[in-house]
Amino acid sequence: MSYYKGNAVYDELIKNSVNHLKFVTGNEWQLIYGDANCDPKLLVYVFGKNESEYNSNLSNADQEGVDFYKHLSAITGVPYILIKFRTDISEVTEVLLSTDGTNFELKNMMELMQVFSSYNLPISNSTTGKYLNDRTSSAYHKWQRGSLGSSLKVSDIDLYKVGANGNPTTIYELKRSYYSLDRWAPFRDDYNNFRLLSKLCNSAGTTFKILYNVRHKSPFFDDASKLKLFSVNFNNTPPIELDGIVDFQDFIK
């Protein structure tokens, strides 16, 4: 999986002060965990925090994302947890975990693995009790890959649209590469992630779409001026259908 630190789509949404399309970036991830059948079992909101933020209350921006996950959990029946981990230390052996969105409890890494297992997720028998931070990737995701096992299906929510009542109406999977808009199509290798998200969206009564933009090689330019959209629903045949190519300004209306 590729976890976005930022891209042209996010940059343009910020630049245009778009309030009905929401996302988290940096050291935050809104994750969906599923079993081998791509059935959603757990929603996990992960926060990477430094020492001064780790034991503090969540910010207003964080709370908005938490409220979204609470709502998503309520309408789908998929439970959620929050996890806070330290980003400013080299070796992490514990995290803060909340199952109610408010109160956090200290868990070591073995206890955290047991929490995941309690939600009927296919967890490996790894005995990893710590993880190491580095400058190139999220230590949490390295621990996830090393400790939770390959049978687990994991995806993240890149972008979601809310209606006038604040409830989610569409969830988007963001994709980008050097392929031209007319050539790119969703890769089969990603279908398990799409299936997991599709099942969650069907339970939530929301639409699921893939949004693609081109990142040019030379000169380097992450171009969000035009977007290619696909509708995804694995209850249908075919499960993925092309919506078309739209201008960014039309997309944000």
Short mmCIF file of C-alpha atoms in Angstrom, two decimals:
data_model
loop_
_atom_site.label_atom_id
_atom_site.label_comp_id
_atom_site.label_asym_id
_atom_site.label_seq_id
_atom_site.Cartn_x
_atom_site.Cartn_y
_atom_site.Cartn_z
CA MET A 1 0.00 0.00 0.00
CA SER A 2 1.04 3.56 -0.59
CA TYR A 3 0.26 6.07 2.16
CA TYR A 4 -0.11 9.62 0.93
CA LYS A 5 1.86 12.36 2.62
CA GLY A 6 0.26 14.75 0.16
CA ASN A 7 -0.46 15.08 -3.53
CA ALA A 8 -1.83 17.48 -6.12
CA VAL A 9 -5.44 16.54 -5.39
CA TYR A 10 -5.07 17.42 -1.72
CA ASP A 11 -3.13 20.56 -2.55
CA GLU A 12 -5.84 21.78 -4.92
CA LEU A 13 -8.61 21.01 -2.43
CA ILE A 14 -6.80 23.15 0.15
CA LYS A 15 -6.08 25.89 -2.38
CA ASN A 16 -9.77 26.05 -3.38
CA SER A 17 -11.01 25.90 0.25
CA VAL A 18 -13.19 22.88 -0.49
CA ASN A 19 -15.03 21.90 2.69
CA HIS A 20 -17.23 19.04 1.50
CA LEU A 21 -14.29 16.82 0.47
CA LYS A 22 -12.25 15.67 3.46
CA PHE A 23 -9.00 13.80 4.03
CA VAL A 24 -6.18 13.21 6.48
CA THR A 25 -2.48 13.28 5.60
CA GLY A 26 0.91 13.22 7.27
CA ASN A 27 1.06 10.90 10.25
CA GLU A 28 -2.63 10.01 10.26
CA TRP A 29 -4.38 7.13 8.55
CA GLN A 30 -8.03 6.05 8.40
CA LEU A 31 -7.65 2.31 7.89
CA ILE A 32 -10.03 -0.57 7.19
CA TYR A 33 -8.99 -4.09 8.18
CA GLY A 34 -10.63 -7.13 6.67
CA ASP A 35 -10.34 -10.91 6.69
CA ALA A 36 -9.22 -13.18 3.87
CA ASN A 37 -12.63 -12.75 2.19
CA CYS A 38 -12.24 -8.95 2.19
CA ASP A 39 -15.06 -8.62 4.72
CA PRO A 40 -14.52 -5.46 6.83
CA LYS A 41 -13.91 -6.36 10.47
CA LEU A 42 -12.36 -3.27 12.05
CA LEU A 43 -11.96 0.46 11.42
CA VAL A 44 -8.67 1.80 12.80
CA TYR A 45 -7.75 5.47 12.99
CA VAL A 46 -3.99 5.78 13.54
CA PHE A 47 -2.29 8.96 14.78
CA GLY A 48 1.46 9.50 14.84
CA LYS A 49 2.28 12.04 17.55
CA ASN A 50 5.38 13.57 19.09
CA GLU A 51 5.94 13.68 22.85
CA SER A 52 4.06 16.93 23.45
CA GLU A 53 0.97 15.70 21.55
CA TYR A 54 0.99 12.06 22.59
CA ASN A 55 -0.75 12.44 25.94
CA SER A 56 -2.76 15.52 24.99
CA ASN A 57 -6.38 15.63 23.90
CA LEU A 58 -7.08 15.23 20.21
CA SER A 59 -7.18 18.44 18.17
CA ASN A 60 -10.39 19.74 16.64
CA ALA A 61 -9.20 18.53 13.23
CA ASP A 62 -8.48 15.09 14.66
CA GLN A 63 -11.89 15.01 16.32
CA GLU A 64 -13.63 15.66 13.01
CA GLY A 65 -11.99 12.55 11.58
CA VAL A 66 -12.88 10.57 14.70
CA ASP A 67 -16.51 11.65 14.44
CA PHE A 68 -16.52 10.43 10.82
CA TYR A 69 -15.22 7.02 11.95
CA LYS A 70 -17.77 6.85 14.75
CA HIS A 71 -20.53 7.54 12.23
CA LEU A 72 -19.13 5.03 9.74
CA SER A 73 -18.98 2.42 12.49
CA ALA A 74 -22.55 3.14 13.60
CA ILE A 75 -24.07 2.77 10.13
CA THR A 76 -22.04 -0.28 9.07
CA GLY A 77 -21.82 -2.19 12.34
CA VAL A 78 -18.03 -2.43 11.90
CA PRO A 79 -16.31 -1.56 15.22
CA TYR A 80 -13.61 1.10 15.41
CA ILE A 81 -10.55 1.79 17.53
CA LEU A 82 -8.11 4.70 17.75
CA ILE A 83 -4.35 4.19 18.05
CA LYS A 84 -1.73 6.81 18.94
CA PHE A 85 1.96 6.01 18.49
CA ARG A 86 5.13 8.04 19.06
CA THR A 87 6.95 9.41 16.01
CA ASP A 88 9.87 11.04 17.80
CA ILE A 89 11.55 8.02 19.39
CA SER A 90 13.66 5.36 17.72
CA GLU A 91 12.11 2.28 19.33
CA VAL A 92 8.41 1.97 20.11
CA THR A 93 7.18 -0.77 22.45
CA GLU A 94 3.70 0.57 23.32
CA VAL A 95 0.82 2.64 21.99
CA LEU A 96 -2.26 4.39 23.33
CA LEU A 97 -5.53 2.73 22.28
CA SER A 98 -9.15 3.85 22.58
CA THR A 99 -12.30 1.86 21.86
CA ASP A 100 -14.74 4.67 22.67
CA GLY A 101 -13.09 7.60 20.89
CA THR A 102 -12.29 9.40 24.14
CA ASN A 103 -10.42 7.34 26.72
CA PHE A 104 -6.98 5.94 25.83
CA GLU A 105 -5.29 2.96 27.45
CA LEU A 106 -1.63 1.98 27.23
CA LYS A 107 -0.96 -1.25 25.31
CA ASN A 108 2.31 -2.97 24.52
CA MET A 109 2.74 -4.35 21.02
CA MET A 110 1.81 -7.92 21.94
CA GLU A 111 -1.35 -6.66 23.62
CA LEU A 112 -2.14 -4.61 20.53
CA MET A 113 -1.80 -7.72 18.37
CA GLN A 114 -4.23 -9.51 20.70
CA VAL A 115 -6.70 -6.63 20.30
CA PHE A 116 -6.62 -7.11 16.53
CA SER A 117 -7.11 -10.84 16.94
CA SER A 118 -10.17 -10.25 19.15
CA TYR A 119 -11.97 -8.73 16.15
CA ASN A 120 -11.78 -12.01 14.18
CA LEU A 121 -8.92 -10.86 12.02
CA PRO A 122 -6.44 -13.44 10.64
CA ILE A 123 -3.37 -12.55 12.70
CA SER A 124 0.00 -14.31 12.26
CA ASN A 125 1.94 -15.93 15.08
CA SER A 126 4.68 -13.31 15.02
CA THR A 127 6.14 -12.38 18.40
CA THR A 128 7.27 -8.89 17.42
CA GLY A 129 7.17 -6.81 20.60
CA LYS A 130 8.51 -3.52 19.29
CA TYR A 131 9.07 -1.55 16.12
CA LEU A 132 11.68 0.91 14.92
CA ASN A 133 11.10 4.37 13.55
CA ASP A 134 12.96 5.61 10.50
CA ARG A 135 12.76 8.64 8.25
CA THR A 136 11.37 6.91 5.18
CA SER A 137 8.14 5.24 6.26
CA SER A 138 5.68 4.84 9.08
CA ALA A 139 6.93 2.60 11.84
CA TYR A 140 3.35 1.59 12.60
CA HIS A 141 2.89 0.22 9.09
CA LYS A 142 6.18 -1.64 9.32
CA TRP A 143 4.96 -3.25 12.53
CA GLN A 144 1.63 -4.04 10.87
CA ARG A 145 3.31 -5.83 7.96
CA GLY A 146 5.72 -7.70 10.21
CA SER A 147 3.34 -8.69 12.99
CA LEU A 148 -0.22 -9.01 11.72
CA GLY A 149 0.34 -11.35 8.79
CA SER A 150 -0.25 -11.52 5.06
CA SER A 151 -3.80 -12.94 5.26
CA LEU A 152 -5.02 -9.63 6.58
CA LYS A 153 -6.60 -7.26 4.05
CA VAL A 154 -5.95 -3.57 4.70
CA SER A 155 -6.94 -0.43 2.87
CA ASP A 156 -7.23 3.22 3.78
CA ILE A 157 -9.72 5.99 3.09
CA ASP A 158 -7.96 8.60 0.98
CA LEU A 159 -10.82 11.05 0.51
CA TYR A 160 -14.51 11.28 1.33
CA LYS A 161 -17.35 13.58 0.38
CA VAL A 162 -19.99 14.74 2.85
CA GLY A 163 -23.50 15.99 2.20
CA ALA A 164 -25.28 19.01 3.65
CA ASN A 165 -25.97 17.04 6.86
CA GLY A 166 -22.29 16.22 7.27
CA ASN A 167 -22.73 12.51 6.58
CA PRO A 168 -20.47 10.76 4.04
CA THR A 169 -21.93 10.25 0.57
CA THR A 170 -18.89 9.07 -1.44
CA ILE A 171 -15.55 7.50 -0.56
CA TYR A 172 -12.67 7.86 -3.02
CA GLU A 173 -9.57 5.76 -3.56
CA LEU A 174 -6.84 8.02 -4.97
CA LYS A 175 -4.48 6.67 -7.61
CA ARG A 176 -1.73 8.38 -9.55
CA SER A 177 1.07 7.29 -11.87
CA TYR A 178 2.84 8.31 -15.08
CA TYR A 179 0.25 6.68 -17.36
CA SER A 180 -1.79 9.12 -19.44
CA LEU A 181 -5.45 9.57 -18.53
CA ASP A 182 -6.65 7.64 -21.57
CA ARG A 183 -4.35 4.66 -20.87
CA TRP A 184 -4.70 4.15 -17.10
CA ALA A 185 -7.13 1.62 -15.66
CA PRO A 186 -7.33 0.05 -12.17
CA PHE A 187 -4.81 -2.76 -11.69
CA ARG A 188 -6.02 -6.27 -10.90
CA ASP A 189 -3.47 -6.50 -8.08
CA ASP A 190 -5.49 -3.84 -6.22
CA TYR A 191 -8.83 -5.61 -6.53
CA ASN A 192 -8.77 -7.03 -2.98
CA ASN A 193 -8.38 -3.51 -1.59
CA PHE A 194 -11.18 -2.30 -3.86
CA ARG A 195 -13.39 -5.20 -2.79
CA LEU A 196 -12.80 -4.42 0.90
CA LEU A 197 -13.73 -0.76 0.39
CA SER A 198 -16.69 -1.67 -1.81
CA LYS A 199 -18.14 -3.93 0.88
CA LEU A 200 -17.73 -1.19 3.49
CA CYS A 201 -19.37 1.42 1.24
CA ASN A 202 -22.27 -0.91 0.41
CA SER A 203 -22.88 -1.41 4.14
CA ALA A 204 -22.70 2.35 4.70
CA GLY A 205 -25.00 3.20 1.79
CA THR A 206 -22.28 5.35 0.25
CA THR A 207 -20.85 5.44 -3.25
CA PHE A 208 -17.30 4.20 -3.86
CA LYS A 209 -15.16 5.69 -6.63
CA ILE A 210 -11.58 5.54 -7.84
CA LEU A 211 -10.02 8.89 -8.74
CA TYR A 212 -6.88 8.97 -10.89
CA ASN A 213 -4.53 11.81 -11.78
CA VAL A 214 -1.31 11.92 -13.81
CA ARG A 215 2.11 12.61 -12.35
CA HIS A 216 4.34 13.66 -15.24
CA LYS A 217 7.98 12.59 -15.26
CA SER A 218 9.79 15.36 -17.12
CA PRO A 219 9.51 17.98 -15.98
CA PHE A 220 8.08 16.56 -12.76
CA PHE A 221 4.50 17.73 -12.29
CA ASP A 222 1.73 16.19 -10.23
CA ASP A 223 -1.24 17.26 -12.34
CA ALA A 224 -4.74 17.39 -10.82
CA SER A 225 -6.27 19.63 -13.47
CA LYS A 226 -8.07 16.64 -15.00
CA LEU A 227 -9.24 13.55 -13.15
CA LYS A 228 -10.33 10.13 -14.34
CA LEU A 229 -13.19 8.61 -12.32
CA PHE A 230 -14.43 5.04 -11.98
CA SER A 231 -17.48 3.73 -10.10
CA VAL A 232 -16.81 0.61 -8.03
CA ASN A 233 -19.34 -1.89 -6.69
CA PHE A 234 -18.41 -5.54 -6.36
CA ASN A 235 -22.08 -6.48 -6.22
CA ASN A 236 -22.21 -5.59 -9.93
CA THR A 237 -20.76 -7.12 -13.08
CA PRO A 238 -18.37 -5.69 -14.07
CA PRO A 239 -17.43 -4.38 -10.62
CA ILE A 240 -15.56 -1.33 -11.96
CA GLU A 241 -16.95 0.99 -14.62
CA LEU A 242 -15.52 4.14 -16.16
CA ASP A 243 -17.37 7.36 -15.31
CA GLY A 244 -15.19 9.57 -17.49
CA ILE A 245 -12.60 12.33 -17.33
CA VAL A 246 -13.53 15.60 -15.64
CA ASP A 247 -11.92 18.95 -14.96
CA PHE A 248 -10.91 19.47 -11.35
CA GLN A 249 -13.20 22.49 -11.02
CA ASP A 250 -16.18 20.39 -12.14
CA PHE A 251 -15.21 17.62 -9.70
CA ILE A 252 -15.32 19.93 -6.67
CA LYS A 253 -18.75 21.44 -7.44
#
